[in-house]
Coordinates of C-alpha atoms and ligand atoms in Angstrom, one line a residue:
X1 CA 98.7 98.4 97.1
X2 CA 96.5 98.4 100.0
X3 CA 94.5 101.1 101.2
X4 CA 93.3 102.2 104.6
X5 CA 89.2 103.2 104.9
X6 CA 90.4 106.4 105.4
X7 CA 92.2 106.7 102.3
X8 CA 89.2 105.0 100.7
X9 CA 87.0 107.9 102.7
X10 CA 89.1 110.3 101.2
X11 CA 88.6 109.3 97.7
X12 CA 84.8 108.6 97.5
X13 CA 84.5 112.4 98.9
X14 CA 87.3 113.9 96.4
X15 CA 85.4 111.9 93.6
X16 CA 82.0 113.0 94.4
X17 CA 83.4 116.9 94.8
X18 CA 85.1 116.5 91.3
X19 CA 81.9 114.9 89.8
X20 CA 78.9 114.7 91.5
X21 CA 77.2 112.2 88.7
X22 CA 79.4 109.8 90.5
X23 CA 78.7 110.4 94.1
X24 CA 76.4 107.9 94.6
X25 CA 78.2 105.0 92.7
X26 CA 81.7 105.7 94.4
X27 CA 80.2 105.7 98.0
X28 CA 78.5 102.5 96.6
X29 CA 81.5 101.0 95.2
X30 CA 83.5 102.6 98.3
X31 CA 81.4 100.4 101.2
X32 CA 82.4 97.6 99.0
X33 CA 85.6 98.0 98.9
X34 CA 85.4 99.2 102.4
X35 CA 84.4 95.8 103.3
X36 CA 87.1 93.7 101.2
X37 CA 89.7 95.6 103.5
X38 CA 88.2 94.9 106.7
X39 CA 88.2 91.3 105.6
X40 CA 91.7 91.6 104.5
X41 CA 92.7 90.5 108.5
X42 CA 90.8 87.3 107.9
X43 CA 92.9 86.5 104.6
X44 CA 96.6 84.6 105.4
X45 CA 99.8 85.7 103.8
X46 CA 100.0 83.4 101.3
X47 CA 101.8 80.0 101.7
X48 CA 103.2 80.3 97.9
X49 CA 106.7 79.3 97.4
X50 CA 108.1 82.5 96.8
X51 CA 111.2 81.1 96.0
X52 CA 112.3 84.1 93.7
X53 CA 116.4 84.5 94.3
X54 CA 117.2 84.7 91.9
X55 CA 114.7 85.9 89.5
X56 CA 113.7 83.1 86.3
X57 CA 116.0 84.5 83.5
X58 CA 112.1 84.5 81.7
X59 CA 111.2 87.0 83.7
X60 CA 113.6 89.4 82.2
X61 CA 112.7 88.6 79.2
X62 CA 109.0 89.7 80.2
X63 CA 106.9 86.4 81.4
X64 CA 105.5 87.5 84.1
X65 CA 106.5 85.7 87.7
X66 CA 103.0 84.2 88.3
X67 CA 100.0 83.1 85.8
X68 CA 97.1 83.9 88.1
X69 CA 95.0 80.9 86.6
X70 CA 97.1 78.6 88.1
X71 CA 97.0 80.2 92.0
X72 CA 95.8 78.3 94.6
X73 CA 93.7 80.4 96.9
X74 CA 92.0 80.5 99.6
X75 CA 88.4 79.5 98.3
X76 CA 86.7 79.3 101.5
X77 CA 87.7 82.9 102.5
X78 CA 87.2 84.4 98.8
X79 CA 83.6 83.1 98.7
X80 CA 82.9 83.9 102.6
X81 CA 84.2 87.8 101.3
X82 CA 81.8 87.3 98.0
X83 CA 78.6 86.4 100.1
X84 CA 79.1 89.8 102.5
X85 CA 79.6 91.6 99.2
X86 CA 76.1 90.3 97.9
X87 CA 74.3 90.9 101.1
X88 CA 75.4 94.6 101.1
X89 CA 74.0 94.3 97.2
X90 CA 71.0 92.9 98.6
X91 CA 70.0 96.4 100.2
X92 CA 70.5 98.2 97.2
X93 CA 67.1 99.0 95.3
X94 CA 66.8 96.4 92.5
X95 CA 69.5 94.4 94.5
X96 CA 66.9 91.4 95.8
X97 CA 66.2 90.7 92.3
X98 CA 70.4 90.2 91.5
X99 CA 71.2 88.7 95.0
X100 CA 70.0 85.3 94.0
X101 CA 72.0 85.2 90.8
X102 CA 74.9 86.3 92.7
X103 CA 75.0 83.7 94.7
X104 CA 73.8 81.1 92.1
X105 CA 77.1 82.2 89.8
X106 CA 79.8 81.1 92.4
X107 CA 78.1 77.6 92.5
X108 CA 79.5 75.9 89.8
X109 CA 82.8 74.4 91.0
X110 CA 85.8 73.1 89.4
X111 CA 88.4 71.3 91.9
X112 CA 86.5 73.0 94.5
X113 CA 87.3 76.4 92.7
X114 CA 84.5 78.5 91.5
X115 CA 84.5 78.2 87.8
X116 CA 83.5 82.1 87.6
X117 CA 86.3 83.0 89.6
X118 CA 88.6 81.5 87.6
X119 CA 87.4 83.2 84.8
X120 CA 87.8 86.8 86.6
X121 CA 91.7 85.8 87.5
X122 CA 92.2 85.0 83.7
X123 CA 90.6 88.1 82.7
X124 CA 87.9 86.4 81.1
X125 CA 85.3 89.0 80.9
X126 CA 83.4 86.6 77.9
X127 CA 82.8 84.2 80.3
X128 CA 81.7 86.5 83.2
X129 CA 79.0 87.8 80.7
X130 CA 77.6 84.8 79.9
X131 CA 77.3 83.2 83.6
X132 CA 75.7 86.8 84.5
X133 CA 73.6 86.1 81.4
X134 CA 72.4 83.0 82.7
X135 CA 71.9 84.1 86.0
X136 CA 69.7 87.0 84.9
X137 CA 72.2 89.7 86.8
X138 CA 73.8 92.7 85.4
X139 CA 77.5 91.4 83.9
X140 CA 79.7 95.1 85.3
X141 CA 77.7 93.6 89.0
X142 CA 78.8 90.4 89.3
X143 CA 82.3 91.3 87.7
X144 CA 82.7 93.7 90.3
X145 CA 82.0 91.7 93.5
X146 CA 84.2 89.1 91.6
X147 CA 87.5 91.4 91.6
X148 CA 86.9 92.7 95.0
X149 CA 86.4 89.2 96.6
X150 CA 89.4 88.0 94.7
X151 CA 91.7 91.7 96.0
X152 CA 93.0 90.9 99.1
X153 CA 94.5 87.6 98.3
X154 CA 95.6 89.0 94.9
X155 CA 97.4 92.4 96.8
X156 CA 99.1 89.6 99.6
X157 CA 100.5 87.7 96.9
X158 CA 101.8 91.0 94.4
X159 CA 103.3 92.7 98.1
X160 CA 105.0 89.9 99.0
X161 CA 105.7 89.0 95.2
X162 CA 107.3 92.6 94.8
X163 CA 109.8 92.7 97.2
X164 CA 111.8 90.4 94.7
X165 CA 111.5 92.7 91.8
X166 CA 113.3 95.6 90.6
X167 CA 110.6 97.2 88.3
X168 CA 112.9 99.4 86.5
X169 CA 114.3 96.1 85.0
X170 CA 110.5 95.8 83.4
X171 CA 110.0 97.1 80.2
X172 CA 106.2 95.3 79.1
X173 CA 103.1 96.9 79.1
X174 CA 101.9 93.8 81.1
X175 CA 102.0 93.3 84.4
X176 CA 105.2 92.1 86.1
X177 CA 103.4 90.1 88.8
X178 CA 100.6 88.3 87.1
X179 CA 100.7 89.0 83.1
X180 CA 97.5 90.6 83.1
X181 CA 96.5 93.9 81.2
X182 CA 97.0 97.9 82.6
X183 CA 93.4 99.1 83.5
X184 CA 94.6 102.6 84.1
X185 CA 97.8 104.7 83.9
X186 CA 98.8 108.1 86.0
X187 CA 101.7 111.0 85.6
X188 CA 103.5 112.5 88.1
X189 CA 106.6 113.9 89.2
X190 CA 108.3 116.4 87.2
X191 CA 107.8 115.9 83.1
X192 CA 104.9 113.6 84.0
X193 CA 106.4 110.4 84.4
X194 CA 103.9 107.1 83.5
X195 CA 102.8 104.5 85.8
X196 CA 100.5 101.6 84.6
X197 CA 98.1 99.9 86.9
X198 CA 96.9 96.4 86.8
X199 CA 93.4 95.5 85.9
X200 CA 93.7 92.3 88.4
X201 CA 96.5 92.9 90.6
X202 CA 96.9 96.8 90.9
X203 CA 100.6 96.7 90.7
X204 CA 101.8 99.8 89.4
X205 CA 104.7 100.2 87.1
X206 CA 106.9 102.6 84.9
X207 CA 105.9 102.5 81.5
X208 CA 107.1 105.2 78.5
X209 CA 104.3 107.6 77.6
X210 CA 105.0 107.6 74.4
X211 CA 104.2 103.6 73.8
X212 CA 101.0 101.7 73.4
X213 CA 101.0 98.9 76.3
X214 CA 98.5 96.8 74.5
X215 CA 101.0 96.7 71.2
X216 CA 104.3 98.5 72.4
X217 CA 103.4 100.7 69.0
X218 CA 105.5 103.9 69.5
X219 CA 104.9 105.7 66.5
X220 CA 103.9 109.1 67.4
X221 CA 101.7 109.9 64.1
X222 CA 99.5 106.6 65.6
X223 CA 99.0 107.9 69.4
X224 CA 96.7 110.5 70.4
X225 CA 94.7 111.0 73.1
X226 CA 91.2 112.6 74.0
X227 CA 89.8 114.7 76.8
X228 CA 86.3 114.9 78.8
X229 CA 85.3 118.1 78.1
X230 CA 86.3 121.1 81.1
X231 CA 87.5 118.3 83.6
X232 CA 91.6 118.7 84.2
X233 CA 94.0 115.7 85.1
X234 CA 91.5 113.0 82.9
X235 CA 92.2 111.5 79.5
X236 CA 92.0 108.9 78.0
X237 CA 94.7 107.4 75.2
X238 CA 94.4 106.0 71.9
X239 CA 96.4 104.0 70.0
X240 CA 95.2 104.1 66.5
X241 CA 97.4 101.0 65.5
X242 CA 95.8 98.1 67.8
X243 CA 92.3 100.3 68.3
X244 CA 93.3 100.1 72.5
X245 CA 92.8 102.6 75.0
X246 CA 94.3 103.4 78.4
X247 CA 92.6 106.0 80.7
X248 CA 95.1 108.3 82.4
X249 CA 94.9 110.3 85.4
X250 CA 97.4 113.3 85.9
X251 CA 98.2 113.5 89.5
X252 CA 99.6 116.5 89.7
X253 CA 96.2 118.0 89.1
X254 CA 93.7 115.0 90.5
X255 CA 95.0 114.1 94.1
X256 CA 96.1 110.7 94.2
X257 CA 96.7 107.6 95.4
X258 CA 94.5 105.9 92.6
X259 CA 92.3 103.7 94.3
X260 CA 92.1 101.5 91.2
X261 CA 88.4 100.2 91.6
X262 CA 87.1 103.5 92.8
X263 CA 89.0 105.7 90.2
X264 CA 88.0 103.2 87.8
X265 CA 83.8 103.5 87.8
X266 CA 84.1 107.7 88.7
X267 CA 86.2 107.5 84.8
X268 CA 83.4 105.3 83.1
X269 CA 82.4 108.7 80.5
X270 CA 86.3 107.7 79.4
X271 CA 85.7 104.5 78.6
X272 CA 82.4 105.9 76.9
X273 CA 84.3 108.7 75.2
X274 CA 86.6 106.3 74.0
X275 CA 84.0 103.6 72.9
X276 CA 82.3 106.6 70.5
X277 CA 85.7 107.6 69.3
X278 CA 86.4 103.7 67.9
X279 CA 82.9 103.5 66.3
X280 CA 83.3 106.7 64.5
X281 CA 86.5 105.2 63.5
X282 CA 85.2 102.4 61.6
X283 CA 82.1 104.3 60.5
X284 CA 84.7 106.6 58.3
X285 CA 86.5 103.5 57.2
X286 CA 83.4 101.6 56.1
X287 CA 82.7 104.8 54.5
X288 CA 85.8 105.3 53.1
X289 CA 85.8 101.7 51.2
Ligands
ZN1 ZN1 99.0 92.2 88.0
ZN2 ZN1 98.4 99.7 70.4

């Protein structure tokens, strides 16, 4: 889904009232994305065959419509987009020493395709550490100016790609559009109905709450879920049969829409929360054996 600067306004100030640790990192992360959407106008609607009528009988049967390793992008307008993201790095304290790495990382080429780039499509994060590893820049850095380069072409393609979809008909915990994982899920509505989002794509669709994604485990004994301490709407859930975790936002107490990169770094104590809860985990098995 695309979002307007004020809607990205909106959330950097709602983020930094409900947390001020994150203030300065969301209005970071905020002129970033700020700057992927006024370089959406320069980004075509894709000329992929959307030849989708009807649907692949695979589909149905959960393979998702398009395997983002394989689409062809823009590259010249994904890179220009990545270059304006470093330079607004560049005036970040400690960003001259990063912005040369930065730009170093998109070099390597395959088919003309930046190798690194192709490794944030396939959700690759291995190979995103070790090119920010050998560029001497911090890994969540270039990651991040990675997916937001990559956004506008990747919400072009899932817009147009969703008009052919009937989402109800999609039962997976992966993403209809491109395959990849949920980064994030919300509740709302009456009962608290779940959406997932995706980590590449941001499409958002209905999922049970009362499944794991990652292993479509519904036994309730296994699922649980943990809180931040005194902060409503956030949680994060566990699935104690393939160790993953989904963080949740409520939104009928944490005003929406999820902005998914923003609501994503303003939720890192989640992913921290949920980290400690896994190594406790295994300390008591070690224990225990
Ligand atoms: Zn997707
Ligand atoms: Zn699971």
């Amino acid at each position: 889904m695309t979002h307007s600067l004020e809607d990205i306004n909106a959330k950097v100030k709602a983020i930094a009232a409900r947390n001020p640790i994150y203030a300065e990192i969301s209005q970071w992360v905020g002129d970033l994305l700020s700057a992927t959407v006024e370089a959406s106008k320069d980004f075509r609607p894709s000329d992929l065959k959307l030849n989708f009528d009807p649907l692949p009988e695979a589909w149905y049967q959960g393979k998702s419509l398009l395997n983002p390793e394989e689409l062809s992008l823009d590259w010249e307008a994904v890179s220009a987009l990545y270059k304006r993201l470093v330079e607004l790095v560049e005036k970040r304290e400690d960003g001259r020493r990063q912005a040369e790495g930065l730009l170093k990382a998109i070099e390597e080429k395959h088919n003309e395709t930046p190798v690194v780039m192709k490794a944030a499509l396939a959700s690759n994060f291995e190979a995103i550490e070790a090119s920010a590893k050998a560029f001497n820049i911090d890994s969540p850095v270039l990651a991040l100016l990675l997916r937001l380069s990559l956004r506008p072409s990747l919400l072009i393609i899932a817009q147009a790609v969703l008009e052919h979809l009937d989402l109800s008909l999609w039962h997976h915990g992966h993403c209809p559009v491109c395959g990849s994982a949920p980064r994030l899920a919300d509740l709302s509505g009456e009962g608290g109905k779940r959406r997932l989002h995706c980590s590449l794509c941001e499409t958002a669709w209905p999922y049970p709450r009362l499944r794991c994604p990652f292993c479509e485990n519904d036994n309730r004994e296994e699922l649980s879920y943990l809180r931040a301490e005194s902060e409503e709407g956030l949680r994060v859930d566990l699935c104690g049969r393939c160790d993953n975790y989904l963080k949740t936002m409520d939104l009928r107490e944490i005003t929406g829409p999820v902005i998914l990169p923003l609501d994503d770094v303003a939720t890192w104590h989640l992913d921290i929360i949920a980290g400690k809860n896994l190594e406790d985990k295994s300390e008591g098995l070690s224990r225990a054996t």
